[in-house]
Every structure is written in C-alpha cells, then in structure tokens.
Amino acid sequence: MYLFGLLAASTPVVIKYGKRVAHVVLAGATLWAVAGLTILPVVTGRVDLQGAMCLPIFAYFVLRSPRWALFSAIFIATGELEIVGTTLGNWAWVPVAPWTHIPSGNPPSVIAGGYCVIDGSVLLAMRGMAALRAQVPAYRRAFSLVYEALPFSLT
C-alpha cells in the first residue's frame, strides 16, 4: 500500500493537478461513507458507522498533511483491495467491531483512515527513537542501523 502511495505521488496526474486530486478522492470517500449509512444498509443489511467515523481522520490527513498524495493513493488502493477481497469471499469484516461495538460495513468505507493513524503513529515513534538516540549512548548503535535504512529524514 505504502509503495503504491509513494509511487502515485509522482504520477503525471498528481503532478499536474495537485491538491485537486486529493479533493476528488476525498469526495469519493465521503460519498462512500454516506452510502454506508444510507443506501448500502438496504442492499447489504449492514450499517457502516465504523467507515463513517474514519472519514474525519482521513479528511484531516488528506487536507492538512504534506503527505496528502500518499494518503489519497492509499485510499484508492485499500478501497479496491477491500472491495475485491470481500466480494470474492477471501475475508470478511465482522458486522460489529470488537470492544467498541461499532457497526461496520464489509468492508468499512473509509478504513484508509486507519492507515493514516498507523503512519502518524510510526512517525511519532521514530521521532521519539531519534530523541532517545541523542540522549542514550547505548541505543545509538542499534538505532543507527534502523535510522540509516529509512528512505526519508526524521528531522
């Protein structure tokens, strides 16, 4: 997913149209989320509150993050993968999410918002590791191997 997102950010369409691409993807995500609360329950018998709850998270990352192209592409890739996988019966999402008991579509509409949270969490963890590396000499060697392998800078 991430490799697709990184590659999609450098495509001619994204380069030419910029943020308009993100707005179109966000509009598609919004339509899917609204359909998951209105039309799809009639067809599938499942209300997709979980996907709708992911929409504000996804919208924030698409509209505010400098990595908007990555997140827009991840939405397209995960949406396609989830629709094909669940349609073919390769996997299924539970009707109600564990612990939270939030109703979920199969697949949840804007579950790509979860990828945004994962990405943000990993970046925060890596920044924390970088700060720790500067303060604790014992971690310097172990962390430097990870840090040097990253394809981006943490500063």
XYZ file of C-alpha atoms in Angstrom:
155
model
C 0.000 0.000 0.000
C 2.693 2.459 1.006
C 4.838 1.738 -2.033
C 1.809 2.320 -4.287
C 1.112 5.570 -2.431
C 4.675 6.784 -2.775
C 4.746 5.952 -6.478
C 1.329 7.505 -7.102
C 2.539 10.804 -5.651
C 4.915 11.183 -8.587
C 2.455 10.339 -11.371
C 1.721 12.952 -14.052
C -1.898 13.335 -12.899
C -0.872 14.221 -9.342
C 1.914 16.491 -10.527
C -0.360 18.305 -12.987
C -3.496 18.651 -10.842
C -2.021 18.633 -7.350
C -4.456 19.005 -4.472
C -7.451 18.730 -6.820
C -6.708 15.008 -6.949
C -6.943 14.848 -3.159
C -10.258 16.710 -3.226
C -11.705 14.261 -5.758
C -10.527 11.292 -3.670
C -11.964 12.888 -0.523
C -15.277 13.474 -2.304
C -15.345 9.794 -3.308
C -14.583 8.753 0.274
C -17.368 10.998 1.545
C -19.865 9.550 -0.937
C -18.925 6.017 0.078
C -19.224 6.866 3.788
C -22.650 8.465 3.286
C -23.769 5.489 1.176
C -22.639 3.197 4.004
C -25.082 4.948 6.302
C -27.991 5.325 3.856
C -28.102 3.169 0.710
C -25.782 0.240 1.430
C -27.611 -0.919 4.593
C -30.660 -1.593 2.414
C -28.556 -3.650 -0.019
C -26.130 -5.354 2.366
C -28.054 -5.340 5.630
C -25.132 -3.646 7.402
C -24.768 -0.077 8.629
C -21.231 1.224 8.162
C -20.731 3.548 11.119
C -17.086 2.480 11.502
C -16.214 3.662 7.990
C -18.050 6.946 8.506
C -16.160 7.503 11.763
C -12.867 7.081 9.892
C -13.841 9.813 7.396
C -12.876 12.842 9.567
C -9.492 11.259 10.318
C -8.885 10.575 6.640
C -10.079 14.075 5.677
C -7.717 15.674 8.185
C -4.716 13.798 6.802
C -5.647 14.454 3.171
C -6.328 18.160 3.700
C -3.632 19.013 6.247
C -0.730 16.634 5.719
C 2.134 17.299 3.318
C 1.792 13.572 2.518
C -1.749 14.033 1.118
C -0.891 12.285 -2.166
C 0.284 9.207 -0.254
C -2.939 9.032 1.760
C -5.134 9.654 -1.283
C -3.452 6.816 -3.151
C -3.693 4.524 -0.129
C -7.449 5.149 -0.009
C -7.769 4.091 -3.656
C -5.579 1.016 -3.222
C -7.124 -0.164 0.051
C -10.636 0.505 -1.192
C -10.063 -1.580 -4.293
C -8.341 -4.360 -2.362
C -11.060 -4.483 0.297
C -13.936 -4.485 -2.195
C -12.383 -7.237 -4.325
C -11.287 -9.320 -1.333
C -14.618 -9.197 0.462
C -16.623 -9.682 -2.733
C -14.651 -12.816 -3.617
C -15.064 -14.081 -0.066
C -11.347 -14.098 0.733
C -12.114 -12.385 4.054
C -14.963 -10.591 5.774
C -15.223 -7.795 8.290
C -17.262 -8.582 11.385
C -20.657 -6.827 11.461
C -19.810 -5.145 14.779
C -16.260 -4.141 15.717
C -14.825 -5.905 18.776
C -14.554 -3.897 22.024
C -16.189 -0.768 20.576
C -19.350 -2.479 19.276
C -19.471 -0.042 16.358
C -21.401 -1.358 13.325
C -19.151 -1.958 10.332
C -19.634 -2.439 6.623
C -17.998 -5.259 4.729
C -15.614 -3.542 4.048
C -15.788 -0.323 6.093
C -15.932 2.587 3.664
C -13.049 4.813 4.744
C -10.903 2.310 6.598
C -7.910 4.005 4.954
C -8.215 6.493 7.833
C -6.682 3.703 9.916
C -3.620 3.730 7.674
C -3.282 7.446 8.367
C -3.269 6.757 12.108
C -0.716 3.969 11.662
C 1.512 6.237 9.571
C 1.292 9.064 12.092
C 1.981 6.687 14.987
C 5.059 5.264 13.284
C 6.412 8.748 12.575
C 5.893 9.769 16.222
C 7.588 6.591 17.431
C 10.528 7.155 15.096
C 10.898 10.761 16.255
C 10.852 9.525 19.842
C 13.537 6.988 18.993
C 15.597 9.733 17.366
C 15.335 11.860 20.516
C 16.251 8.847 22.651
C 19.185 8.094 20.406
C 20.593 11.548 21.002
C 20.372 11.100 24.784
C 21.222 7.456 25.424
C 24.564 6.204 24.031
C 23.624 2.511 24.437
C 20.839 2.865 21.873
C 22.904 4.781 19.339
C 24.349 1.774 17.505
C 21.109 -0.261 17.401
C 19.016 2.702 16.302
C 21.541 3.926 13.728
C 21.017 0.759 11.680
C 17.269 1.436 11.502
C 17.694 5.178 11.018
C 20.133 4.809 8.131
C 17.818 2.387 6.329
C 14.903 4.855 6.258
C 14.090 6.335 2.850
C 13.210 9.704 4.451
C 14.561 12.074 7.081
C 13.076 12.321 10.595
C 14.247 15.873 11.152
